[in-house]
PDB file of C-alpha atoms in Angstrom:
ATOM      1  CA  MET Q   1       0.000   0.000   0.000  1.00 53.00           C
ATOM      2  CA  PHE Q   2       2.768   2.440   0.937  1.00 46.00           C
ATOM      3  CA  ALA Q   3       4.639   1.693  -2.319  1.00 50.00           C
ATOM      4  CA  LYS Q   4       1.467   2.361  -4.311  1.00 48.00           C
ATOM      5  CA  LEU Q   5       0.964   5.684  -2.491  1.00 44.00           C
ATOM      6  CA  VAL Q   6       4.567   6.711  -3.180  1.00 40.00           C
ATOM      7  CA  ALA Q   7       4.215   5.756  -6.859  1.00 45.00           C
ATOM      8  CA  VAL Q   8       0.996   7.794  -7.225  1.00 44.00           C
ATOM      9  CA  SER Q   9       2.614  10.751  -5.444  1.00 45.00           C
ATOM     10  CA  LEU Q  10       5.645  10.615  -7.727  1.00 43.00           C
ATOM     11  CA  LEU Q  11       3.459  10.408 -10.824  1.00 44.00           C
ATOM     12  CA  THR Q  12       1.424  13.388  -9.652  1.00 44.00           C
ATOM     13  CA  LEU Q  13       4.587  15.390  -8.994  1.00 43.00           C
ATOM     14  CA  ALA Q  14       6.064  14.459 -12.381  1.00 44.00           C
ATOM     15  CA  SER Q  15       2.903  15.388 -14.304  1.00 42.00           C
ATOM     16  CA  SER Q  16       2.582  18.742 -12.527  1.00 43.00           C
ATOM     17  CA  GLN Q  17       6.171  19.543 -13.461  1.00 45.00           C
ATOM     18  CA  LEU Q  18       5.473  18.618 -17.086  1.00 49.00           C
ATOM     19  CA  MET Q  19       2.492  20.934 -17.158  1.00 56.00           C
ATOM     20  CA  ALA Q  20       4.461  23.879 -15.759  1.00 66.00           C
ATOM     21  CA  ALA Q  21       5.481  26.370 -18.427  1.00 79.00           C
ATOM     22  CA  GLU Q  22       9.031  26.213 -19.707  1.00 92.00           C
ATOM     23  CA  CYS Q  23      10.320  29.732 -19.068  1.00 98.00           C
ATOM     24  CA  LYS Q  24      13.692  29.350 -20.765  1.00 98.00           C
ATOM     25  CA  THR Q  25      15.221  28.270 -24.037  1.00 98.00           C
ATOM     26  CA  THR Q  26      18.658  27.618 -25.469  1.00 98.00           C
ATOM     27  CA  ILE Q  27      19.484  28.915 -28.928  1.00 98.00           C
ATOM     28  CA  ASP Q  28      22.575  27.839 -30.802  1.00 98.00           C
ATOM     29  CA  SER Q  29      24.357  30.043 -33.328  1.00 98.00           C
ATOM     30  CA  THR Q  30      26.823  28.807 -35.942  1.00 97.00           C
ATOM     31  CA  ASP Q  31      29.608  29.811 -38.312  1.00 98.00           C
ATOM     32  CA  GLN Q  32      26.992  29.520 -41.090  1.00 97.00           C
ATOM     33  CA  MET Q  33      25.303  32.698 -39.793  1.00 97.00           C
ATOM     34  CA  SER Q  34      22.273  30.914 -38.403  1.00 98.00           C
ATOM     35  CA  TYR Q  35      20.289  30.245 -35.246  1.00 98.00           C
ATOM     36  CA  ASN Q  36      18.860  26.763 -34.677  1.00 98.00           C
ATOM     37  CA  THR Q  37      15.348  28.212 -34.287  1.00 97.00           C
ATOM     38  CA  LYS Q  38      13.187  30.773 -36.045  1.00 97.00           C
ATOM     39  CA  ALA Q  39      10.458  31.050 -33.396  1.00 98.00           C
ATOM     40  CA  ILE Q  40      10.168  31.296 -29.623  1.00 97.00           C
ATOM     41  CA  GLU Q  41       6.874  30.945 -27.780  1.00 96.00           C
ATOM     42  CA  ILE Q  42       6.670  32.347 -24.263  1.00 96.00           C
ATOM     43  CA  ASP Q  43       3.876  31.190 -21.985  1.00 95.00           C
ATOM     44  CA  LYS Q  44       1.927  34.035 -20.362  1.00 92.00           C
ATOM     45  CA  SER Q  45       2.349  32.285 -17.008  1.00 95.00           C
ATOM     46  CA  CYS Q  46       6.116  32.966 -17.082  1.00 97.00           C
ATOM     47  CA  LYS Q  47       7.136  35.914 -14.909  1.00 97.00           C
ATOM     48  CA  THR Q  48      10.614  35.961 -16.422  1.00 98.00           C
ATOM     49  CA  PHE Q  49      12.080  34.246 -19.474  1.00 98.00           C
ATOM     50  CA  THR Q  50      15.708  33.237 -19.997  1.00 98.00           C
ATOM     51  CA  VAL Q  51      17.489  32.827 -23.314  1.00 98.00           C
ATOM     52  CA  GLU Q  52      20.826  31.056 -23.287  1.00 98.00           C
ATOM     53  CA  LEU Q  53      22.818  31.706 -26.448  1.00 98.00           C
ATOM     54  CA  THR Q  54      25.500  29.223 -27.473  1.00 98.00           C
ATOM     55  CA  HIS Q  55      27.956  29.343 -30.391  1.00 98.00           C
ATOM     56  CA  SER Q  56      28.827  25.908 -31.767  1.00 98.00           C
ATOM     57  CA  GLY Q  57      31.104  27.236 -34.486  1.00 97.00           C
ATOM     58  CA  SER Q  58      34.898  27.593 -34.529  1.00 98.00           C
ATOM     59  CA  LEU Q  59      35.336  31.243 -35.548  1.00 97.00           C
ATOM     60  CA  PRO Q  60      36.113  34.036 -33.057  1.00 97.00           C
ATOM     61  CA  LYS Q  61      33.600  36.753 -32.249  1.00 96.00           C
ATOM     62  CA  THR Q  62      35.536  39.367 -34.265  1.00 96.00           C
ATOM     63  CA  VAL Q  63      34.932  37.295 -37.428  1.00 96.00           C
ATOM     64  CA  MET Q  64      31.613  35.483 -36.818  1.00 98.00           C
ATOM     65  CA  GLY Q  65      30.250  36.818 -33.535  1.00 98.00           C
ATOM     66  CA  HIS Q  66      26.590  36.522 -32.647  1.00 98.00           C
ATOM     67  CA  ASN Q  67      24.242  37.957 -30.063  1.00 98.00           C
ATOM     68  CA  TRP Q  68      20.522  37.659 -29.389  1.00 98.00           C
ATOM     69  CA  VAL Q  69      18.439  40.842 -29.313  1.00 98.00           C
ATOM     70  CA  LEU Q  70      14.712  41.112 -28.540  1.00 98.00           C
ATOM     71  CA  SER Q  71      12.572  44.019 -29.735  1.00 98.00           C
ATOM     72  CA  LYS Q  72       9.325  44.766 -31.509  1.00 98.00           C
ATOM     73  CA  GLU Q  73       9.543  43.448 -35.079  1.00 98.00           C
ATOM     74  CA  ALA Q  74       9.240  46.975 -36.497  1.00 98.00           C
ATOM     75  CA  ASP Q  75      12.310  48.074 -34.491  1.00 98.00           C
ATOM     76  CA  MET Q  76      14.634  45.222 -35.466  1.00 98.00           C
ATOM     77  CA  GLN Q  77      16.260  46.722 -38.585  1.00 98.00           C
ATOM     78  CA  PRO Q  78      16.466  50.279 -37.158  1.00 98.00           C
ATOM     79  CA  ILE Q  79      18.226  48.936 -34.037  1.00 98.00           C
ATOM     80  CA  ALA Q  80      20.652  46.856 -36.133  1.00 98.00           C
ATOM     81  CA  THR Q  81      21.421  49.871 -38.340  1.00 97.00           C
ATOM     82  CA  ALA Q  82      21.956  52.173 -35.343  1.00 97.00           C
ATOM     83  CA  GLY Q  83      24.181  49.551 -33.722  1.00 97.00           C
ATOM     84  CA  LEU Q  84      26.722  49.494 -36.558  1.00 96.00           C
ATOM     85  CA  ALA Q  85      28.459  52.599 -35.219  1.00 94.00           C
ATOM     86  CA  ALA Q  86      28.552  51.199 -31.666  1.00 96.00           C
ATOM     87  CA  GLY Q  87      31.100  48.531 -32.584  1.00 95.00           C
ATOM     88  CA  ILE Q  88      31.787  45.126 -31.130  1.00 96.00           C
ATOM     89  CA  GLU Q  89      32.797  46.577 -27.715  1.00 96.00           C
ATOM     90  CA  LYS Q  90      29.163  47.640 -27.265  1.00 97.00           C
ATOM     91  CA  ASN Q  91      27.738  44.470 -28.876  1.00 98.00           C
ATOM     92  CA  TYR Q  92      26.728  46.420 -31.993  1.00 98.00           C
ATOM     93  CA  LEU Q  93      23.899  48.022 -30.023  1.00 98.00           C
ATOM     94  CA  PRO Q  94      23.283  51.723 -29.419  1.00 96.00           C
ATOM     95  CA  ASP Q  95      23.696  52.788 -25.776  1.00 94.00           C
ATOM     96  CA  GLY Q  96      20.474  53.183 -23.848  1.00 95.00           C
ATOM     97  CA  ASP Q  97      18.166  52.316 -26.752  1.00 97.00           C
ATOM     98  CA  ALA Q  98      14.708  51.923 -25.174  1.00 97.00           C
ATOM     99  CA  ARG Q  99      13.545  49.834 -28.154  1.00 98.00           C
ATOM    100  CA  ILE Q 100      15.780  46.955 -26.985  1.00 98.00           C
ATOM    101  CA  ILE Q 101      13.824  44.738 -24.583  1.00 98.00           C
ATOM    102  CA  ALA Q 102      16.672  42.316 -23.862  1.00 98.00           C
ATOM    103  CA  HIS Q 103      19.996  41.213 -25.345  1.00 98.00           C
ATOM    104  CA  THR Q 104      23.032  39.043 -24.819  1.00 98.00           C
ATOM    105  CA  LYS Q 105      26.597  40.112 -25.473  1.00 98.00           C
ATOM    106  CA  VAL Q 106      28.317  39.164 -28.730  1.00 98.00           C
ATOM    107  CA  ILE Q 107      29.918  35.725 -28.393  1.00 98.00           C
ATOM    108  CA  GLY Q 108      32.311  33.683 -30.506  1.00 98.00           C
ATOM    109  CA  ALA Q 109      33.170  30.007 -30.903  1.00 98.00           C
ATOM    110  CA  LYS Q 110      32.338  27.769 -27.923  1.00 97.00           C
ATOM    111  CA  GLU Q 111      31.178  30.738 -25.804  1.00 98.00           C
ATOM    112  CA  THR Q 112      27.784  31.197 -24.165  1.00 98.00           C
ATOM    113  CA  ASP Q 113      25.836  34.072 -22.688  1.00 98.00           C
ATOM    114  CA  SER Q 114      22.336  34.379 -21.315  1.00 98.00           C
ATOM    115  CA  VAL Q 115      19.769  37.033 -20.579  1.00 98.00           C
ATOM    116  CA  THR Q 116      16.685  36.939 -18.385  1.00 98.00           C
ATOM    117  CA  PHE Q 117      13.945  39.491 -18.926  1.00 98.00           C
ATOM    118  CA  ASP Q 118      10.613  40.408 -17.389  1.00 97.00           C
ATOM    119  CA  VAL Q 119       7.799  38.924 -19.497  1.00 97.00           C
ATOM    120  CA  SER Q 120       5.518  41.805 -18.471  1.00 96.00           C
ATOM    121  CA  LYS Q 121       7.526  43.937 -20.949  1.00 95.00           C
ATOM    122  CA  LEU Q 122       5.734  42.035 -23.728  1.00 96.00           C
ATOM    123  CA  ALA Q 123       2.183  42.958 -24.699  1.00 93.00           C
ATOM    124  CA  ALA Q 124      -0.326  40.420 -26.015  1.00 86.00           C
ATOM    125  CA  GLY Q 125      -1.007  40.959 -29.715  1.00 88.00           C
ATOM    126  CA  GLU Q 126       2.248  42.867 -30.362  1.00 93.00           C
ATOM    127  CA  ALA Q 127       4.695  41.449 -32.925  1.00 96.00           C
ATOM    128  CA  TYR Q 128       8.125  40.761 -31.409  1.00 98.00           C
ATOM    129  CA  GLY Q 129      11.259  39.428 -32.970  1.00 98.00           C
ATOM    130  CA  PHE Q 130      14.814  38.450 -32.193  1.00 98.00           C
ATOM    131  CA  PHE Q 131      17.920  39.009 -34.259  1.00 98.00           C
ATOM    132  CA  CYS Q 132      21.710  39.169 -34.304  1.00 98.00           C
ATOM    133  CA  SER Q 133      23.027  42.727 -34.479  1.00 98.00           C
ATOM    134  CA  PHE Q 134      26.507  41.764 -35.787  1.00 98.00           C
ATOM    135  CA  PRO Q 135      26.870  43.707 -39.078  1.00 97.00           C
ATOM    136  CA  GLY Q 136      24.919  42.037 -41.887  1.00 96.00           C
ATOM    137  CA  HIS Q 137      23.673  39.100 -39.824  1.00 98.00           C
ATOM    138  CA  ILE Q 138      20.067  40.273 -39.390  1.00 98.00           C
ATOM    139  CA  SER Q 139      19.358  39.242 -42.997  1.00 97.00           C
ATOM    140  CA  MET Q 140      19.643  35.556 -42.004  1.00 97.00           C
ATOM    141  CA  MET Q 141      19.611  35.541 -38.210  1.00 98.00           C
ATOM    142  CA  LYS Q 142      16.167  36.524 -37.049  1.00 98.00           C
ATOM    143  CA  GLY Q 143      12.950  35.015 -35.791  1.00 98.00           C
ATOM    144  CA  THR Q 144       9.674  35.675 -34.032  1.00 98.00           C
ATOM    145  CA  VAL Q 145       8.746  35.820 -30.359  1.00 97.00           C
ATOM    146  CA  THR Q 146       5.142  35.073 -29.484  1.00 96.00           C
ATOM    147  CA  LEU Q 147       3.398  35.470 -26.151  1.00 93.00           C
ATOM    148  CA  LYS Q 148       0.946  32.581 -25.840  1.00 88.00           C
TER     149      LYS Q 148
END
């Protein structure tokens, strides 16, 4: 009887953990100027959301660096353009740009960085996107962020 009770309790615990929203994701970037995903869905029940960026390539960040930047879709290209003058030291992002919701630093081969942001900064029904602000990378390295 006790073993049955323990088994039921463990099953209940396991299923409740499976039903809890996943409030983090890992995105890999490569030397082929790509992310391994084009879409991120964030559950409305998440208070914060964490993105871990990895770089599985072999090139240094000065040659093939990548970051992960979150903004409204309409602001993506203007932010990337404004970031060109900022240089790699500032992650190709303009200082204090209020259009940037969250971002990682620029990383190179075998490096990682992560960012955690407040999900309340996202509004239901608004179109959000993510991109790499390294010069020229936004053309291939971008995707959508949806609040579900």
